[in-house]
Amino acid sequence: MSLLSSRQALADCVEFIYFIKNTYNLTGSKVIAIGGSYSGNLAAWLREKYPHAVDIAISSSAPYFAKLDFPEYLNHSSEQFKVVGNETCYQ
């Protein structure tokens, strides 16, 4: 569980960026992080924390203030599981 955090997700993204750039000889390529809602937060945080790895961040519909708990994201996702899937999918 200690690795399931936004900090760890950001560090994983940077490692992935470096891996792809080095593996495919893309060291001069620009990187754009894009996300909406919670992933919008991650995109913005990625650019803020690792400006040397991410050139641009597009954060759509991201909450303005960071929170420790993010129940709105869970609530929205849960409702979509019920609508698109079914109660078993939701459970």
N, CA, C and O atoms as a printed pandas DataFrame, in Angstrom:
     atom_number atom_name residue_name chain_id  residue_number  x_coord  y_coord  z_coord
0              1         N          MET        A               1    0.813   -1.199    0.000
1              2        CA          MET        A               1    0.000    0.000    0.000
2              3         C          MET        A               1    0.856    1.263    0.000
3              4         O          MET        A               1    0.397    2.314   -0.448
4              5         N          SER        A               2    2.075    1.182    0.488
5              6        CA          SER        A               2    2.908    2.382    0.557
6              7         C          SER        A               2    3.244    2.912   -0.835
7              8         O          SER        A               2    3.590    4.085   -0.979
8              9         N          LEU        A               3    3.147    2.070   -1.856
9             10        CA          LEU        A               3    3.455    2.508   -3.221
10            11         C          LEU        A               3    2.228    3.033   -3.952
11            12         O          LEU        A               3    2.345    3.499   -5.085
12            13         N          LEU        A               4    1.054    2.970   -3.331
13            14        CA          LEU        A               4   -0.170    3.445   -3.961
14            15         C          LEU        A               4   -0.463    4.878   -3.521
15            16         O          LEU        A               4   -1.408    5.138   -2.776
16            17         N          SER        A               5    0.364    5.787   -3.995
17            18        CA          SER        A               5    0.206    7.191   -3.640
18            19         C          SER        A               5    0.417    8.043   -4.893
19            20         O          SER        A               5    0.986    7.581   -5.882
20            21         N          SER        A               6   -0.040    9.269   -4.837
21            22        CA          SER        A               6    0.169   10.165   -5.974
22            23         C          SER        A               6    1.666   10.439   -6.172
23            24         O          SER        A               6    2.126   10.568   -7.306
24            25         N          ARG        A               7    2.418   10.528   -5.085
25            26        CA          ARG        A               7    3.872   10.740   -5.216
26            27         C          ARG        A               7    4.536    9.591   -5.969
27            28         O          ARG        A               7    5.384    9.811   -6.834
28            29         N          GLN        A               8    4.143    8.373   -5.634
29            30        CA          GLN        A               8    4.715    7.215   -6.306
30            31         C          GLN        A               8    4.279    7.160   -7.772
31            32         O          GLN        A               8    5.070    6.797   -8.643
32            33         N          ALA        A               9    3.010    7.522   -8.045
33            34        CA          ALA        A               9    2.523    7.553   -9.425
34            35         C          ALA        A               9    3.335    8.543  -10.254
35            36         O          ALA        A               9    3.671    8.257  -11.403
36            37         N          LEU        A              10    3.649    9.695   -9.688
37            38        CA          LEU        A              10    4.450   10.687  -10.401
38            39         C          LEU        A              10    5.865   10.166  -10.662
39            40         O          LEU        A              10    6.396   10.324  -11.761
40            41         N          ALA        A              11    6.458    9.556   -9.667
41            42        CA          ALA        A              11    7.805    8.995   -9.834
42            43         C          ALA        A              11    7.796    7.891  -10.893
43            44         O          ALA        A              11    8.733    7.784  -11.684
44            45         N          ASP        A              12    6.750    7.075  -10.909
45            46        CA          ASP        A              12    6.631    6.020  -11.923
46            47         C          ASP        A              12    6.517    6.622  -13.323
47            48         O          ASP        A              12    7.108    6.109  -14.273
48            49         N          CYS        A              13    5.757    7.709  -13.446
49            50        CA          CYS        A              13    5.613    8.371  -14.754
50            51         C          CYS        A              13    6.955    8.870  -15.272
51            52         O          CYS        A              13    7.271    8.710  -16.451
52            53         N          VAL        A              14    7.738    9.472  -14.391
53            54        CA          VAL        A              14    9.043    9.986  -14.803
54            55         C          VAL        A              14    9.951    8.845  -15.239
55            56         O          VAL        A              14   10.651    8.961  -16.245
56            57         N          GLU        A              15    9.948    7.756  -14.501
57            58        CA          GLU        A              15   10.754    6.594  -14.897
58            59         C          GLU        A              15   10.311    6.069  -16.266
59            60         O          GLU        A              15   11.144    5.703  -17.095
60            61         N          PHE        A              16    9.004    6.037  -16.493
61            62        CA          PHE        A              16    8.470    5.580  -17.779
62            63         C          PHE        A              16    8.897    6.516  -18.911
63            64         O          PHE        A              16    9.276    6.061  -19.990
64            65         N          ILE        A              17    8.835    7.810  -18.661
65            66        CA          ILE        A              17    9.266    8.790  -19.671
66            67         C          ILE        A              17   10.722    8.558  -20.040
67            68         O          ILE        A              17   11.063    8.508  -21.222
68            69         N          TYR        A              18   11.583    8.418  -19.036
69            70        CA          TYR        A              18   13.003    8.182  -19.310
70            71         C          TYR        A              18   13.226    6.867  -20.043
71            72         O          TYR        A              18   14.057    6.793  -20.948
72            73         N          PHE        A              19   12.496    5.838  -19.660
73            74        CA          PHE        A              19   12.627    4.532  -20.316
74            75         C          PHE        A              19   12.270    4.641  -21.799
75            76         O          PHE        A              19   13.029    4.183  -22.654
76            77         N          ILE        A              20   11.129    5.238  -22.106
77            78        CA          ILE        A              20   10.691    5.366  -23.502
78            79         C          ILE        A              20   11.667    6.222  -24.299
79            80         O          ILE        A              20   12.043    5.857  -25.413
80            81         N          LYS        A              21   12.074    7.344  -23.746
81            82        CA          LYS        A              21   12.995    8.227  -24.458
82            83         C          LYS        A              21   14.324    7.538  -24.759
83            84         O          LYS        A              21   14.860    7.678  -25.858
84            85         N          ASN        A              22   14.855    6.796  -23.790
85            86        CA          ASN        A              22   16.137    6.120  -23.993
86            87         C          ASN        A              22   16.008    4.888  -24.870
87            88         O          ASN        A              22   16.880    4.629  -25.699
88            89         N          THR        A              23   14.946    4.130  -24.705
89            90        CA          THR        A              23   14.759    2.904  -25.488
90            91         C          THR        A              23   14.579    3.199  -26.974
91            92         O          THR        A              23   15.107    2.481  -27.822
92            93         N          TYR        A              24   13.837    4.247  -27.282
93            94        CA          TYR        A              24   13.521    4.552  -28.680
94            95         C          TYR        A              24   14.277    5.764  -29.216
95            96         O          TYR        A              24   13.893    6.343  -30.232
96            97         N          ASN        A              25   15.352    6.144  -28.529
97            98        CA          ASN        A              25   16.205    7.252  -28.954
98            99         C          ASN        A              25   15.389    8.522  -29.207
99           100         O          ASN        A              25   15.500    9.145  -30.262
100          101         N          LEU        A              26   14.579    8.889  -28.232
101          102        CA          LEU        A              26   13.723   10.066  -28.325
102          103         C          LEU        A              26   14.138   11.138  -27.327
103          104         O          LEU        A              26   13.300   11.894  -26.835
104          105         N          THR        A              27   15.422   11.201  -27.032
105          106        CA          THR        A              27   15.895   12.084  -25.964
106          107         C          THR        A              27   15.599   13.560  -26.229
107          108         O          THR        A              27   15.502   14.340  -25.281
108          109         N          GLY        A              28   15.455   13.959  -27.481
109          110        CA          GLY        A              28   15.160   15.360  -27.796
110          111         C          GLY        A              28   13.675   15.659  -27.883
111          112         O          GLY        A              28   13.290   16.807  -28.107
112          113         N          SER        A              29   12.837   14.653  -27.711
113          114        CA          SER        A              29   11.388   14.839  -27.840
114          115         C          SER        A              29   10.795   15.559  -26.639
115          116         O          SER        A              29   11.266   15.417  -25.510
116          117         N          LYS        A              30    9.762   16.326  -26.907
117          118        CA          LYS        A              30    9.021   17.022  -25.849
118          119         C          LYS        A              30    7.984   16.070  -25.256
119          120         O          LYS        A              30    7.520   15.145  -25.923
120          121         N          VAL        A              31    7.633   16.308  -24.005
121          122        CA          VAL        A              31    6.650   15.479  -23.296
122          123         C          VAL        A              31    5.504   16.362  -22.827
123          124         O          VAL        A              31    5.716   17.418  -22.231
124          125         N          ILE        A              32    4.278   15.905  -23.109
125          126        CA          ILE        A              32    3.075   16.596  -22.668
126          127         C          ILE        A              32    2.291   15.647  -21.775
127          128         O          ILE        A              32    1.974   14.528  -22.179
128          129         N          ALA        A              33    1.979   16.089  -20.565
129          130        CA          ALA        A              33    1.138   15.315  -19.652
130          131         C          ALA        A              33   -0.279   15.881  -19.737
131          132         O          ALA        A              33   -0.485   17.088  -19.604
132          133         N          ILE        A              34   -1.250   14.998  -19.960
133          134        CA          ILE        A              34   -2.640   15.421  -20.124
134          135         C          ILE        A              34   -3.518   14.597  -19.198
135          136         O          ILE        A              34   -3.326   13.390  -19.059
136          137         N          GLY        A              35   -4.484   15.255  -18.566
137          138        CA          GLY        A              35   -5.430   14.516  -17.738
138          139         C          GLY        A              35   -6.628   15.359  -17.380
139          140         O          GLY        A              35   -6.602   16.586  -17.471
140          141         N          GLY        A              36   -7.680   14.675  -16.971
141          142        CA          GLY        A              36   -8.898   15.342  -16.535
142          143         C          GLY        A              36   -9.300   14.816  -15.176
143          144         O          GLY        A              36   -9.107   13.638  -14.875
144          145         N          SER        A              37   -9.855   15.679  -14.363
145          146        CA          SER        A              37  -10.264   15.332  -13.011
146          147         C          SER        A              37   -9.025   14.953  -12.197
147          148         O          SER        A              37   -8.067   15.724  -12.140
148          149         N          TYR        A              38   -9.033   13.786  -11.573
149          150        CA          TYR        A              38   -7.878   13.391  -10.746
150          151         C          TYR        A              38   -6.605   13.293  -11.589
151          152         O          TYR        A              38   -5.545   13.743  -11.156
152          153         N          SER        A              39   -6.698   12.714  -12.780
153          154        CA          SER        A              39   -5.499   12.618  -13.621
154          155         C          SER        A              39   -5.043   14.003  -14.082
155          156         O          SER        A              39   -3.876   14.192  -14.426
156          157         N          GLY        A              40   -5.961   14.968  -14.088
157          158        CA          GLY        A              40   -5.577   16.354  -14.353
158          159         C          GLY        A              40   -4.691   16.896  -13.245
159          160         O          GLY        A              40   -3.719   17.608  -13.498
160          161         N          ASN        A              41   -5.040   16.547  -12.014
161          162        CA          ASN        A              41   -4.165   16.896  -10.899
162          163         C          ASN        A              41   -2.795   16.271  -11.087
163          164         O          ASN        A              41   -1.774   16.938  -10.916
164          165         N          LEU        A              42   -2.768   14.998  -11.436
165          166        CA          LEU        A              42   -1.485   14.314  -11.616
166          167         C          LEU        A              42   -0.658   14.970  -12.713
167          168         O          LEU        A              42    0.554   15.128  -12.563
168          169         N          ALA        A              43   -1.298   15.354  -13.816
169          170        CA          ALA        A              43   -0.571   16.009  -14.905
170          171         C          ALA        A              43    0.062   17.314  -14.420
171          172         O          ALA        A              43    1.231   17.585  -14.691
172          173         N          ALA        A              44   -0.720   18.111  -13.705
173          174        CA          ALA        A              44   -0.190   19.391  -13.199
174          175         C          ALA        A              44    0.919   19.164  -12.181
175          176         O          ALA        A              44    1.950   19.836  -12.226
176          177         N          TRP        A              45    0.715   18.227  -11.268
177          178        CA          TRP        A              45    1.734   17.933  -10.258
178          179         C          TRP        A              45    3.005   17.391  -10.908
179          180         O          TRP        A              45    4.112   17.680  -10.453
180          181         N          LEU        A              46    2.841   16.604  -11.974
181          182        CA          LEU        A              46    3.993   16.042  -12.675
182          183         C          LEU        A              46    4.858   17.159  -13.249
183          184         O          LEU        A              46    6.082   17.136  -13.123
184          185         N          ARG        A              47    4.214   18.125  -13.875
185          186        CA          ARG        A              47    4.954   19.264  -14.437
186          187         C          ARG        A              47    5.603   20.102  -13.338
187          188         O          ARG        A              47    6.729   20.576  -13.485
188          189         N          GLU        A              48    4.875   20.276  -12.237
189          190        CA          GLU        A              48    5.389   21.088  -11.135
190          191         C          GLU        A              48    6.577   20.420  -10.440
191          192         O          GLU        A              48    7.581   21.069  -10.147
192          193         N          LYS        A              49    6.454   19.127  -10.182
193          194        CA          LYS        A              49    7.487   18.413   -9.423
194          195         C          LYS        A              49    8.668   17.993  -10.294
195          196         O          LYS        A              49    9.799   17.932   -9.812
196          197         N          TYR        A              50    8.420   17.704  -11.566
197          198        CA          TYR        A              50    9.474   17.227  -12.471
198          199         C          TYR        A              50    9.525   18.073  -13.746
199          200         O          TYR        A              50    9.300   17.544  -14.835
200          201         N          PRO        A              51    9.812   19.357  -13.640
201          202        CA          PRO        A              51    9.823   20.213  -14.831
202          203         C          PRO        A              51   10.893   19.822  -15.850
203          204         O          PRO        A              51   10.781   20.158  -17.029
204          205         N          HIS        A              52   11.918   19.123  -15.403
205          206        CA          HIS        A              52   12.964   18.665  -16.318
206          207         C          HIS        A              52   12.502   17.477  -17.171
207          208         O          HIS        A              52   13.133   17.167  -18.182
208          209         N          ALA        A              53   11.414   16.812  -16.777
209          210        CA          ALA        A              53   10.934   15.626  -17.496
210          211         C          ALA        A              53    9.684   15.904  -18.324
211          212         O          ALA        A              53    9.418   15.203  -19.301
212          213         N          VAL        A              54    8.912   16.928  -17.938
213          214        CA          VAL        A              54    7.644   17.226  -18.606
214          215         C          VAL        A              54    7.666   18.673  -19.077
215          216         O          VAL        A              54    7.885   19.594  -18.290
216          217         N          ASP        A              55    7.434   18.857  -20.373
217          218        CA          ASP        A              55    7.511   20.196  -20.956
218          219         C          ASP        A              55    6.204   20.980  -20.821
219          220         O          ASP        A              55    6.223   22.194  -20.618
220          221         N          ILE        A              56    5.081   20.288  -20.934
221          222        CA          ILE        A              56    3.773   20.935  -20.874
222          223         C          ILE        A              56    2.818   20.024  -20.115
223          224         O          ILE        A              56    2.887   18.801  -20.236
224          225         N          ALA        A              57    1.932   20.623  -19.336
225          226        CA          ALA        A              57    0.866   19.863  -18.674
226          227         C          ALA        A              57   -0.470   20.511  -19.004
227          228         O          ALA        A              57   -0.628   21.727  -18.900
228          229         N          ILE        A              58   -1.420   19.686  -19.402
229          230        CA          ILE        A              58   -2.783   20.150  -19.655
230          231         C          ILE        A              58   -3.669   19.471  -18.621
231          232         O          ILE        A              58   -3.816   18.249  -18.600
232          233         N          SER        A              59   -4.249   20.297  -17.769
233          234        CA          SER        A              59   -5.041   19.786  -16.664
234          235         C          SER        A              59   -6.491   20.236  -16.852
235          236         O          SER        A              59   -6.825   21.392  -16.594
236          237         N          SER        A              60   -7.336   19.332  -17.296
237          238        CA          SER        A              60   -8.733   19.657  -17.569
238          239         C          SER        A              60   -9.629   19.191  -16.424
239          240         O          SER        A              60   -9.539   18.045  -15.984
240          241         N          SER        A              61  -10.476   20.070  -15.953
241          242        CA          SER        A              61  -11.459   19.748  -14.907
242          243         C          SER        A              61  -10.827   19.246  -13.617
243          244         O          SER        A              61  -11.440   18.474  -12.879
244          245         N          ALA        A              62   -9.632   19.673  -13.351
245          246        CA          ALA        A              62   -8.970   19.245  -12.114
246          247         C          ALA        A              62   -9.422   20.143  -10.969
247          248         O          ALA        A              62   -9.616   21.343  -11.164
248          249         N          PRO        A              63   -9.589   19.580   -9.787
249          250        CA          PRO        A              63   -9.935   20.413   -8.635
250          251         C          PRO        A              63   -8.851   21.453   -8.381
251          252         O          PRO        A              63   -7.666   21.189   -8.582
252          253         N          TYR        A              64   -9.261   22.621   -7.943
253          254        CA          TYR        A              64   -8.324   23.722   -7.735
254          255         C          TYR        A              64   -7.429   23.488   -6.526
255          256         O          TYR        A              64   -6.229   23.758   -6.575
256          257         N          PHE        A              65   -8.012   22.985   -5.440
257          258        CA          PHE        A              65   -7.253   22.734   -4.228
258          259         C          PHE        A              65   -7.012   21.242   -4.046
259          260         O          PHE        A              65   -7.934   20.439   -4.193
260          261         N          ALA        A              66   -5.784   20.871   -3.728
261          262        CA          ALA        A              66   -5.465   19.465   -3.467
262          263         C          ALA        A              66   -6.068   19.049   -2.131
263          264         O          ALA        A              66   -6.160   19.850   -1.200
264          265         N          LYS        A              67   -6.476   17.784   -2.049
265          266        CA          LYS        A              67   -7.063   17.253   -0.828
266          267         C          LYS        A              67   -6.372   15.950   -0.465
267          268         O          LYS        A              67   -5.838   15.256   -1.330
268          269         N          LEU        A              68   -6.389   15.632    0.800
269          270        CA          LEU        A              68   -5.844   14.358    1.232
270          271         C          LEU        A              68   -6.742   13.219    0.757
271          272         O          LEU        A              68   -6.257   12.223    0.221
272          273         N          ASP        A              69   -8.039   13.365    0.952
273          274        CA          ASP        A              69   -9.012   12.395    0.462
274          275         C          ASP        A              69   -9.753   13.023   -0.715
275          276         O          ASP        A              69   -9.958   14.236   -0.763
276          277         N          PHE        A              70  -10.150   12.173   -1.665
277          278        CA          PHE        A              70  -10.771   12.673   -2.886
278          279         C          PHE        A              70  -12.059   11.892   -3.136
279          280         O          PHE        A              70  -12.157   11.183   -4.137
280          281         N          PRO        A              71  -13.061   12.007   -2.240
281          282        CA          PRO        A              71  -14.269   11.187   -2.366
282          283         C          PRO        A              71  -15.085   11.489   -3.617
283          284         O          PRO        A              71  -15.803   10.616   -4.105
284          285         N          GLU        A              72  -14.989   12.712   -4.147
285          286        CA          GLU        A              72  -15.751   13.054   -5.348
286          287         C          GLU        A              72  -15.343   12.177   -6.529
287          288         O          GLU        A              72  -16.186   11.767   -7.327
288          289         N          TYR        A              73  -14.071   11.898   -6.633
289          290        CA          TYR        A              73  -13.585   11.040   -7.719
290          291         C          TYR        A              73  -14.146    9.628   -7.561
291          292         O          TYR        A              73  -14.616    9.031   -8.530
292          293         N          LEU        A              74  -14.096    9.104   -6.359
293          294        CA          LEU        A              74  -14.632    7.774   -6.099
294          295         C          LEU        A              74  -16.133    7.742   -6.348
295          296         O          LEU        A              74  -16.637    6.795   -6.952
296          297         N          ASN        A              75  -16.850    8.757   -5.893
297          298        CA          ASN        A              75  -18.299    8.793   -6.085
298          299         C          ASN        A              75  -18.659    8.801   -7.570
299          300         O          ASN        A              75  -19.537    8.052   -7.999
300          301         N          HIS        A              76  -17.998    9.630   -8.343
301          302        CA          HIS        A              76  -18.274    9.711   -9.776
302          303         C          HIS        A              76  -17.930    8.386  -10.470
303          304         O          HIS        A              76  -18.719    7.870  -11.261
304          305         N          SER        A              77  -16.759    7.850  -10.172
305          306        CA          SER        A              77  -16.349    6.583  -10.786
306          307         C          SER        A              77  -17.307    5.464  -10.418
307          308         O          SER        A              77  -17.668    4.650  -11.268
308          309         N          SER        A              78  -17.722    5.417   -9.163
309          310        CA          SER        A              78  -18.644    4.369   -8.712
310          311         C          SER        A              78  -19.960    4.440   -9.460
311          312         O          SER        A              78  -20.500    3.412   -9.871
312          313         N          GLU        A              79  -20.479    5.644   -9.641
313          314        CA          GLU        A              79  -21.739    5.795  -10.375
314          315         C          GLU        A              79  -21.592    5.339  -11.814
315          316         O          GLU        A              79  -22.513    4.737  -12.367
316          317         N          GLN        A              80  -20.465    5.612  -12.421
317          318        CA          GLN        A              80  -20.245    5.187  -13.807
318          319         C          GLN        A              80  -20.159    3.670  -13.924
319          320         O          GLN        A              80  -20.635    3.098  -14.906
320          321         N          PHE        A              81  -19.561    3.015  -12.938
321          322        CA          PHE        A              81  -19.530    1.550  -12.939
322          323         C          PHE        A              81  -20.941    0.994  -12.912
323          324         O          PHE        A              81  -21.241    0.004  -13.580
324          325         N          LYS        A              82  -21.807    1.632  -12.138
325          326        CA          LYS        A              82  -23.203    1.174  -12.042
326          327         C          LYS        A              82  -23.959    1.435  -13.342
327          328         O          LYS        A              82  -24.722    0.582  -13.796
328          329         N          VAL        A              83  -23.754    2.608  -13.944
329          330        CA          VAL        A              83  -24.479    2.987  -15.153
330          331         C          VAL        A              83  -24.019    2.165  -16.357
331          332         O          VAL        A              83  -24.842    1.599  -17.077
332          333         N          VAL        A              84  -22.731    2.100  -16.570
333          334        CA          VAL        A              84  -22.189    1.425  -17.746
334          335         C          VAL        A              84  -22.142   -0.092  -17.547
335          336         O          VAL        A              84  -22.389   -0.859  -18.478
336          337         N          GLY        A              85  -21.827   -0.502  -16.346
337          338        CA          GLY        A              85  -21.752   -1.935  -16.032
338          339         C          GLY        A              85  -23.023   -2.380  -15.342
339          340         O          GLY        A              85  -24.122   -2.259  -15.884
340          341         N          ASN        A              86  -22.857   -2.890  -14.154
341          342        CA          ASN        A              86  -23.981   -3.326  -13.341
342          343         C          ASN        A              86  -23.545   -3.371  -11.883
343          344         O          ASN        A              86  -22.421   -2.989  -11.554
344          345         N          GLU        A              87  -24.416   -3.830  -11.026
345          346        CA          GLU        A              87  -24.104   -3.842   -9.598
346          347         C          GLU        A              87  -22.914   -4.756   -9.300
347          348         O          GLU        A              87  -22.104   -4.441   -8.428
348          349         N          THR        A              88  -22.798   -5.871  -10.004
349          350        CA          THR        A              88  -21.651   -6.776   -9.809
350          351         C          THR        A              88  -20.355   -6.092  -10.195
351          352         O          THR        A              88  -19.346   -6.220   -9.502
352          353         N          CYS        A              89  -20.383   -5.367  -11.302
353          354        CA          CYS        A              89  -19.198   -4.618  -11.746
354          355         C          CYS        A              89  -18.819   -3.594  -10.687
355          356         O          CYS        A              89  -17.642   -3.420  -10.372
356          357         N          TYR        A              90  -19.811   -2.925  -10.149
357          358        CA          TYR        A              90  -19.569   -1.912   -9.122
358          359         C          TYR        A              90  -18.954   -2.543   -7.881
359          360         O          TYR        A              90  -17.997   -2.000   -7.328
360          361         N          GLN        A              91  -19.473   -3.660   -7.438
361          362        CA          GLN        A              91  -18.969   -4.336   -6.241
362          363         C          GLN        A              91  -17.546   -4.803   -6.473
363          364         O          GLN        A              91  -16.938   -5.398   -5.583
